[in-house]
Amino acid sequence: MVKEIEKVMPVVHIATVVPISKTVGANRIVPAVAIPHPLGNPTMQPAEEKYLRRQLVEKALRALQTKIDDQTVF
């Protein structure tokens, strides 16, 4: 599905298992935290987790704005 959406617009695949993202053909890959909680960490304090989430989203937004020629892990 990532490849089909990529035909219309840039897509960032935030994933915990980067090799799988590469296998399915995602071009922009942002490594996530962990499989059960890809965009957070429930063991952190709420403010720390919010900061972590914000960093991941900002990294994904930068990845969207970056011109790439091949699969790239940010």
Short mmCIF file of C-alpha atoms in Angstrom, two decimals:
data_model
loop_
_atom_site.label_atom_id
_atom_site.label_comp_id
_atom_site.label_asym_id
_atom_site.label_seq_id
_atom_site.Cartn_x
_atom_site.Cartn_y
_atom_site.Cartn_z
CA MET A 1 0.00 0.00 0.00
CA VAL A 2 2.91 2.35 0.71
CA LYS A 3 4.11 2.03 -2.88
CA GLU A 4 0.65 2.84 -4.26
CA ILE A 5 0.27 5.97 -2.12
CA GLU A 6 3.84 6.97 -3.01
CA LYS A 7 2.75 7.22 -6.65
CA VAL A 8 0.51 10.15 -5.71
CA MET A 9 2.36 11.82 -2.83
CA PRO A 10 5.42 11.35 -0.62
CA VAL A 11 4.91 8.96 2.26
CA VAL A 12 6.88 8.35 5.44
CA HIS A 13 6.74 4.88 6.89
CA ILE A 14 7.24 5.05 10.67
CA ALA A 15 8.08 1.49 11.59
CA THR A 16 9.70 -0.49 14.35
CA VAL A 17 11.15 -3.13 12.04
CA VAL A 18 13.07 -1.24 9.37
CA PRO A 19 14.01 -4.30 7.28
CA ILE A 20 10.32 -5.05 6.76
CA SER A 21 9.73 -1.46 5.64
CA LYS A 22 12.54 -1.85 3.14
CA THR A 23 11.10 -5.14 1.92
CA VAL A 24 7.66 -3.65 1.26
CA GLY A 25 9.30 -0.85 -0.71
CA ALA A 26 8.88 2.17 1.55
CA ASN A 27 11.10 4.99 0.36
CA ARG A 28 11.18 7.19 3.48
CA ILE A 29 11.54 5.22 6.69
CA VAL A 30 11.64 6.60 10.21
CA PRO A 31 12.49 4.03 12.91
CA ALA A 32 9.90 3.92 15.69
CA VAL A 33 10.26 3.13 19.39
CA ALA A 34 9.01 -0.45 19.78
CA ILE A 35 6.45 -2.84 18.32
CA PRO A 36 3.81 -2.51 21.08
CA HIS A 37 4.19 1.28 21.23
CA PRO A 38 5.64 2.60 17.96
CA LEU A 39 5.14 6.30 18.76
CA GLY A 40 5.55 6.34 22.51
CA ASN A 41 6.90 4.70 25.60
CA PRO A 42 4.41 4.18 28.44
CA THR A 43 7.22 3.80 30.98
CA MET A 44 8.21 7.45 30.51
CA GLN A 45 6.73 10.40 32.33
CA PRO A 46 4.00 12.08 30.25
CA ALA A 47 6.11 15.14 29.46
CA GLU A 48 9.06 13.00 28.37
CA GLU A 49 6.84 10.82 26.20
CA LYS A 50 5.28 13.89 24.60
CA TYR A 51 8.77 15.15 23.75
CA LEU A 52 9.66 11.74 22.27
CA ARG A 53 6.50 11.68 20.16
CA ARG A 54 7.09 15.21 18.96
CA GLN A 55 10.66 14.34 17.90
CA LEU A 56 9.40 11.38 15.85
CA VAL A 57 6.70 13.43 14.15
CA GLU A 58 9.13 16.26 13.37
CA LYS A 59 11.60 13.73 11.95
CA ALA A 60 8.83 12.32 9.76
CA LEU A 61 7.89 15.81 8.56
CA ARG A 62 11.54 16.52 7.68
CA ALA A 63 11.63 13.21 5.80
CA LEU A 64 8.59 14.29 3.78
CA GLN A 65 10.37 17.48 2.75
CA THR A 66 13.61 15.73 1.79
CA LYS A 67 14.23 14.86 -1.84
CA ILE A 68 15.46 11.28 -2.12
CA ASP A 69 16.52 9.04 -4.98
CA ASP A 70 16.50 5.70 -3.15
CA GLN A 71 15.15 4.11 0.03
CA THR A 72 16.31 6.23 2.94
CA VAL A 73 16.23 5.62 6.68
CA PHE A 74 16.11 8.89 8.57
#
